[in-house]
């Protein structure tokens, strides 16, 4: 690997690179990029870059389709920062029902008073709150983070309702049996004292928390958003706050509208901001890049399909990024056969408009013949 870092990347992770790998200072000398939050939509990507790995889960800062068309695989690191986010969600949960922030501000504003202890005793009733034990929380989205949050809330004595129409078998097996699973989001939120969001931002989830859904909330619901800001419609949220449907909004995403909302606690995107999370994300990203460049394996890509092919079984391993159209495998086979090669193993996977094929071949193959096939985006040989 020749790695270019667009952001500061964990030294712990970079120190795991092998002697044959290196960090380059010029992106034009790189074959892969590590990134955290840098915006890449207008970034000029050199033609030799094969992959981009985001040390984190969200990939809004990366043009996925644009890179897919260039045959550049984009990876993310789902779950690597899950514990850090879970812990901050629990912190937000407690901040929402105990006026800890107000109490701290009171002490700071009166720290010159000689009888501050006595005054604090008199003032503390202003900052009284409620306990979370026995309350109901709806966890919307049961991915890695959602499952951790749901299980933690069970351990804290809460009643938990879970909703996720795409719940995986793996996550379902990790979910506490005490979590009540429902098939409609309206059923999840209708009796909840707290609602916490753990879904990715995409076309289906953008503004999914809107007036129609808020109408299903009971009075004085606390809403926590540690996923992405655009999942919540800020205008409809303001109306829900004014109507008393939402008594407190806790979010990790500041924008010009949110920071002015009443009854809101807004944090500066601290979800994954722990040393452990940064190390874990970077370590996973480097492992993904290494597997792809060394073996052709794709795991945790957001613009290409998962494809685990194992060890090479022949002289050549030909890795082909291509469009997901009919007849591609037949064309690859014909070219390889005509060139005198013999296919020892072939794996093909597809995801939406794009596909990826790994072909182990004995004998010589003219790679330019494969590149010339219509629909082929990139070809490399391992």
Tab-separated table of N, CA and C in Angstrom, residues 145-244:
chain	number	residue	atom	x	y	z
A	145	UNK	N	-24.692	0.016	16.549
A	145	UNK	CA	-24.852	1.019	17.604
A	145	UNK	C	-26.215	0.894	18.262
A	146	UNK	N	-27.254	0.757	17.465
A	146	UNK	CA	-28.602	0.648	18.013
A	146	UNK	C	-28.738	-0.525	18.964
A	147	UNK	N	-28.132	-1.660	18.605
A	147	UNK	CA	-28.194	-2.842	19.471
A	147	UNK	C	-27.463	-2.582	20.787
A	148	UNK	N	-26.293	-1.950	20.714
A	148	UNK	CA	-25.555	-1.638	21.938
A	148	UNK	C	-26.354	-0.707	22.843
A	149	UNK	N	-26.988	0.313	22.238
A	149	UNK	CA	-27.800	1.250	23.019
A	149	UNK	C	-28.987	0.521	23.647
A	150	UNK	N	-29.680	-0.290	22.866
A	150	UNK	CA	-30.851	-1.011	23.368
A	150	UNK	C	-30.479	-1.916	24.541
A	151	UNK	N	-29.393	-2.669	24.388
A	151	UNK	CA	-28.969	-3.581	25.456
A	151	UNK	C	-28.539	-2.823	26.707
A	152	UNK	N	-27.861	-1.690	26.520
A	152	UNK	CA	-27.436	-0.885	27.666
A	152	UNK	C	-28.639	-0.330	28.413
A	153	UNK	N	-29.644	0.087	27.667
A	153	UNK	CA	-30.851	0.632	28.304
A	153	UNK	C	-31.600	-0.441	29.091
A	154	UNK	N	-31.606	-1.665	28.579
A	154	UNK	CA	-32.188	-2.785	29.334
A	154	UNK	C	-31.436	-2.951	30.659
A	155	UNK	N	-30.106	-2.877	30.591
A	155	UNK	CA	-29.286	-3.034	31.800
A	155	UNK	C	-29.540	-1.918	32.805
A	156	UNK	N	-29.962	-0.749	32.317
A	156	UNK	CA	-30.249	0.392	33.192
A	156	UNK	C	-31.679	0.357	33.732
A	157	UNK	N	-32.402	-0.706	33.413
A	157	UNK	CA	-33.746	-0.858	33.952
A	157	UNK	C	-34.834	-0.203	33.137
A	158	UNK	N	-34.554	0.122	31.886
A	158	UNK	CA	-35.554	0.745	31.028
A	158	UNK	C	-36.323	-0.317	30.241
A	159	UNK	N	-37.505	0.049	29.767
A	159	UNK	CA	-38.254	-0.767	28.820
A	159	UNK	C	-37.845	-0.309	27.420
A	160	UNK	N	-37.501	-1.248	26.566
A	160	UNK	CA	-36.965	-0.899	25.250
A	160	UNK	C	-37.838	-1.480	24.141
A	161	UNK	N	-38.211	-0.605	23.197
A	161	UNK	CA	-38.920	-1.010	21.985
A	161	UNK	C	-37.976	-0.759	20.812
A	162	UNK	N	-37.809	-1.765	19.952
A	162	UNK	CA	-36.897	-1.632	18.820
A	162	UNK	C	-37.609	-1.691	17.485
A	163	UNK	N	-37.106	-0.904	16.530
A	163	UNK	CA	-37.664	-0.919	15.176
A	163	UNK	C	-36.533	-0.883	14.159
A	164	UNK	N	-36.557	-1.798	13.205
A	164	UNK	CA	-35.602	-1.801	12.099
A	164	UNK	C	-36.087	-2.789	11.049
A	165	UNK	N	-36.609	-2.303	9.928
A	165	UNK	CA	-37.114	-3.220	8.891
A	165	UNK	C	-35.996	-4.003	8.201
A	166	UNK	N	-34.744	-3.608	8.427
A	166	UNK	CA	-33.609	-4.288	7.789
A	166	UNK	C	-32.728	-4.981	8.825
A	167	UNK	N	-33.300	-5.383	9.932
A	167	UNK	CA	-32.545	-6.016	11.011
A	167	UNK	C	-31.856	-7.283	10.500
A	168	UNK	N	-30.533	-7.314	10.648
A	168	UNK	CA	-29.773	-8.479	10.182
A	168	UNK	C	-29.856	-9.609	11.201
A	169	UNK	N	-29.574	-10.810	10.733
A	169	UNK	CA	-29.581	-11.975	11.617
A	169	UNK	C	-28.530	-11.800	12.717
A	170	UNK	N	-27.347	-11.306	12.324
A	170	UNK	CA	-26.266	-11.126	13.295
A	170	UNK	C	-26.666	-10.150	14.392
A	171	UNK	N	-27.251	-9.011	14.006
A	171	UNK	CA	-27.655	-8.024	15.009
A	171	UNK	C	-28.832	-8.531	15.845
A	172	UNK	N	-29.725	-9.275	15.206
A	172	UNK	CA	-30.857	-9.831	15.952
A	172	UNK	C	-30.374	-10.797	17.026
A	173	UNK	N	-29.335	-11.561	16.724
A	173	UNK	CA	-28.800	-12.506	17.698
A	173	UNK	C	-28.108	-11.793	18.856
A	174	UNK	N	-27.604	-10.571	18.596
A	174	UNK	CA	-26.919	-9.803	19.638
A	174	UNK	C	-27.887	-8.998	20.497
A	175	UNK	N	-29.119	-8.863	20.029
A	175	UNK	CA	-30.106	-8.027	20.713
A	175	UNK	C	-30.692	-8.748	21.922
A	176	UNK	N	-30.800	-8.030	23.038
A	176	UNK	CA	-31.390	-8.613	24.248
A	176	UNK	C	-32.802	-9.122	23.971
A	177	UNK	N	-33.126	-10.265	24.534
A	177	UNK	CA	-34.467	-10.830	24.358
A	177	UNK	C	-35.526	-9.981	25.059
A	178	UNK	N	-35.096	-9.082	25.926
A	178	UNK	CA	-36.041	-8.217	26.626
A	178	UNK	C	-36.487	-7.023	25.778
A	179	UNK	N	-35.842	-6.829	24.633
A	179	UNK	CA	-36.253	-5.750	23.735
A	179	UNK	C	-37.500	-6.178	22.973
A	180	UNK	N	-38.524	-5.342	23.007
A	180	UNK	CA	-39.756	-5.623	22.265
A	180	UNK	C	-39.591	-5.102	20.844
A	181	UNK	N	-39.630	-6.003	19.869
A	181	UNK	CA	-39.448	-5.620	18.469
A	181	UNK	C	-40.809	-5.374	17.820
A	182	UNK	N	-40.935	-4.244	17.109
A	182	UNK	CA	-42.183	-3.933	16.400
A	182	UNK	C	-41.878	-3.701	14.922
A	183	UNK	N	-42.885	-3.867	14.093
A	183	UNK	CA	-42.686	-3.797	12.642
A	183	UNK	C	-43.057	-2.444	12.053
A	184	UNK	N	-43.653	-1.572	12.859
A	184	UNK	CA	-44.012	-0.236	12.372
A	184	UNK	C	-43.369	0.811	13.275
A	185	UNK	N	-42.797	1.830	12.654
A	185	UNK	CA	-42.134	2.868	13.432
A	185	UNK	C	-43.133	3.627	14.306
A	186	UNK	N	-44.366	3.762	13.822
A	186	UNK	CA	-45.403	4.444	14.605
A	186	UNK	C	-45.674	3.708	15.913
A	187	UNK	N	-45.634	2.372	15.856
A	187	UNK	CA	-45.841	1.575	17.067
A	187	UNK	C	-44.670	1.701	18.035
A	188	UNK	N	-43.487	1.955	17.491
A	188	UNK	CA	-42.304	2.080	18.342
A	188	UNK	C	-42.341	3.369	19.156
A	189	UNK	N	-42.803	4.464	18.539
A	189	UNK	CA	-42.684	5.781	19.192
A	189	UNK	C	-43.915	6.167	20.007
A	190	UNK	N	-45.040	5.510	19.784
A	190	UNK	CA	-46.300	6.026	20.322
A	190	UNK	C	-46.360	6.070	21.849
A	191	UNK	N	-45.700	5.152	22.535
A	191	UNK	CA	-45.740	5.119	24.000
A	191	UNK	C	-44.375	5.411	24.621
A	192	UNK	N	-43.437	5.889	23.825
A	192	UNK	CA	-42.069	6.062	24.300
A	192	UNK	C	-41.893	7.377	25.059
A	193	UNK	N	-41.131	7.290	26.143
A	193	UNK	CA	-40.717	8.510	26.858
A	193	UNK	C	-39.489	9.111	26.191
A	194	UNK	N	-38.681	8.241	25.583
A	194	UNK	CA	-37.475	8.651	24.865
A	194	UNK	C	-37.464	7.950	23.513
A	195	UNK	N	-36.986	8.667	22.496
A	195	UNK	CA	-36.802	8.075	21.167
A	195	UNK	C	-35.375	8.388	20.730
A	196	UNK	N	-34.616	7.356	20.367
A	196	UNK	CA	-33.238	7.575	19.935
A	196	UNK	C	-33.050	7.031	18.521
A	197	UNK	N	-32.387	7.809	17.684
A	197	UNK	CA	-32.269	7.513	16.252
A	197	UNK	C	-30.909	6.898	15.947
A	198	UNK	N	-30.928	5.754	15.230
A	198	UNK	CA	-29.681	5.086	14.859
A	198	UNK	C	-29.796	4.471	13.461
A	199	UNK	N	-30.182	5.304	12.494
A	199	UNK	CA	-30.287	4.856	11.104
A	199	UNK	C	-29.315	5.669	10.252
A	200	UNK	N	-28.861	5.123	9.115
A	200	UNK	CA	-27.979	5.889	8.226
A	200	UNK	C	-28.780	6.946	7.467
A	201	UNK	N	-28.106	7.976	7.012
A	201	UNK	CA	-28.765	8.987	6.187
A	201	UNK	C	-28.721	8.561	4.728
A	202	UNK	N	-29.892	8.384	4.131
A	202	UNK	CA	-29.994	8.103	2.700
A	202	UNK	C	-31.322	8.671	2.210
A	203	UNK	N	-31.659	8.409	0.963
A	203	UNK	CA	-32.889	8.974	0.402
A	203	UNK	C	-34.134	8.515	1.149
A	204	UNK	N	-34.083	7.307	1.700
A	204	UNK	CA	-35.250	6.768	2.400
A	204	UNK	C	-35.399	7.344	3.805
A	205	UNK	N	-34.288	7.746	4.422
A	205	UNK	CA	-34.350	8.203	5.812
A	205	UNK	C	-34.274	9.718	5.967
A	206	UNK	N	-33.958	10.436	4.894
A	206	UNK	CA	-33.886	11.888	4.999
A	206	UNK	C	-35.250	12.448	5.411
A	207	UNK	N	-35.261	13.216	6.494
A	207	UNK	CA	-36.474	13.828	7.052
A	207	UNK	C	-37.530	12.793	7.444
A	208	UNK	N	-37.103	11.567	7.800
A	208	UNK	CA	-38.090	10.564	8.218
A	208	UNK	C	-38.759	10.977	9.530
A	209	UNK	N	-38.071	11.788	10.344
A	209	UNK	CA	-38.693	12.348	11.539
A	209	UNK	C	-39.286	13.700	11.156
A	210	UNK	N	-40.574	13.651	10.786
A	210	UNK	CA	-41.271	14.829	10.291
A	210	UNK	C	-42.616	14.965	11.013
A	211	UNK	N	-43.413	15.887	10.542
A	211	UNK	CA	-44.696	16.173	11.197
A	211	UNK	C	-45.554	14.923	11.350
A	212	UNK	N	-45.604	14.103	10.297
A	212	UNK	CA	-46.449	12.905	10.353
A	212	UNK	C	-46.011	11.948	11.465
A	213	UNK	N	-44.692	11.787	11.613
A	213	UNK	CA	-44.214	10.893	12.665
A	213	UNK	C	-44.342	11.532	14.037
A	214	UNK	N	-44.062	12.832	14.125
A	214	UNK	CA	-44.189	13.517	15.415
A	214	UNK	C	-45.621	13.462	15.948
A	215	UNK	N	-46.584	13.395	15.043
A	215	UNK	CA	-47.986	13.303	15.475
A	215	UNK	C	-48.272	12.006	16.243
A	216	UNK	N	-47.373	11.010	16.080
A	216	UNK	CA	-47.544	9.739	16.800
A	216	UNK	C	-46.859	9.746	18.166
A	217	UNK	N	-46.081	10.804	18.443
A	217	UNK	CA	-45.424	10.914	19.742
A	217	UNK	C	-46.464	11.228	20.812
A	218	UNK	N	-46.254	10.736	22.015
A	218	UNK	CA	-47.073	11.203	23.128
A	218	UNK	C	-46.488	12.523	23.633
A	219	UNK	N	-47.182	13.188	24.516
A	219	UNK	CA	-46.709	14.470	25.049
A	219	UNK	C	-45.386	14.275	25.807
A	220	UNK	N	-44.522	15.292	25.703
A	220	UNK	CA	-43.285	15.362	26.494
A	220	UNK	C	-42.305	14.224	26.206
A	221	UNK	N	-42.130	13.906	24.927
A	221	UNK	CA	-41.152	12.892	24.523
A	221	UNK	C	-39.784	13.537	24.347
A	222	UNK	N	-38.747	12.831	24.767
A	222	UNK	CA	-37.368	13.266	24.536
A	222	UNK	C	-36.860	12.597	23.262
A	223	UNK	N	-36.293	13.394	22.338
A	223	UNK	CA	-35.757	12.864	21.084
A	223	UNK	C	-34.242	13.014	21.083
A	224	UNK	N	-33.540	11.911	20.805
A	224	UNK	CA	-32.079	11.931	20.730
A	224	UNK	C	-31.640	11.562	19.328
A	225	UNK	N	-30.769	12.380	18.764
A	225	UNK	CA	-30.295	12.141	17.402
A	225	UNK	C	-28.768	12.155	17.373
A	226	UNK	N	-28.192	10.944	17.325
A	226	UNK	CA	-26.744	10.807	17.203
A	226	UNK	C	-26.393	10.095	15.899
A	227	UNK	N	-27.274	10.244	14.884
A	227	UNK	CA	-27.044	9.624	13.581
A	227	UNK	C	-26.601	10.659	12.555
A	228	UNK	N	-27.555	11.456	12.059
A	228	UNK	CA	-27.252	12.558	11.138
A	228	UNK	C	-28.365	13.592	11.271
A	229	UNK	N	-28.022	14.876	11.099
A	229	UNK	CA	-29.010	15.927	11.357
A	229	UNK	C	-30.177	15.892	10.386
A	230	UNK	N	-29.923	15.549	9.111
A	230	UNK	CA	-30.977	15.631	8.096
A	230	UNK	C	-32.009	14.521	8.198
A	231	UNK	N	-31.833	13.597	9.131
A	231	UNK	CA	-32.873	12.595	9.374
A	231	UNK	C	-34.079	13.241	10.042
A	232	UNK	N	-33.841	14.373	10.710
A	232	UNK	CA	-34.910	15.116	11.380
A	232	UNK	C	-35.207	16.389	10.599
A	233	UNK	N	-36.477	16.628	10.316
A	233	UNK	CA	-36.909	17.876	9.683
A	233	UNK	C	-36.975	18.959	10.762
A	234	UNK	N	-36.041	19.921	10.711
A	234	UNK	CA	-35.918	20.911	11.778
A	234	UNK	C	-37.163	21.784	11.935
A	235	UNK	N	-37.811	22.111	10.823
A	235	UNK	CA	-39.019	22.950	10.899
A	235	UNK	C	-40.157	22.203	11.588
A	236	UNK	N	-40.324	20.947	11.233
A	236	UNK	CA	-41.365	20.146	11.874
A	236	UNK	C	-41.015	19.866	13.338
A	237	UNK	N	-39.716	19.756	13.612
A	237	UNK	CA	-39.287	19.548	14.993
A	237	UNK	C	-39.636	20.750	15.856
A	238	UNK	N	-39.399	21.954	15.344
A	238	UNK	CA	-39.741	23.164	16.089
A	238	UNK	C	-41.229	23.174	16.429
A	239	UNK	N	-42.046	22.799	15.464
A	239	UNK	CA	-43.493	22.747	15.701
A	239	UNK	C	-43.827	21.702	16.771
A	240	UNK	N	-43.146	20.570	16.728
A	240	UNK	CA	-43.385	19.517	17.720
A	240	UNK	C	-42.961	19.974	19.113
A	241	UNK	N	-41.895	20.747	19.189
A	241	UNK	CA	-41.452	21.301	20.476
A	241	UNK	C	-42.481	22.307	21.000
A	242	UNK	N	-42.938	23.174	20.121
A	242	UNK	CA	-43.906	24.203	20.526
A	242	UNK	C	-45.238	23.589	20.948
A	243	UNK	N	-45.592	22.449	20.329
A	243	UNK	CA	-46.847	21.780	20.672
A	243	UNK	C	-46.710	20.873	21.896
A	244	UNK	N	-45.490	20.692	22.391
A	244	UNK	CA	-45.287	19.865	23.574
A	244	UNK	C	-45.093	18.391	23.287
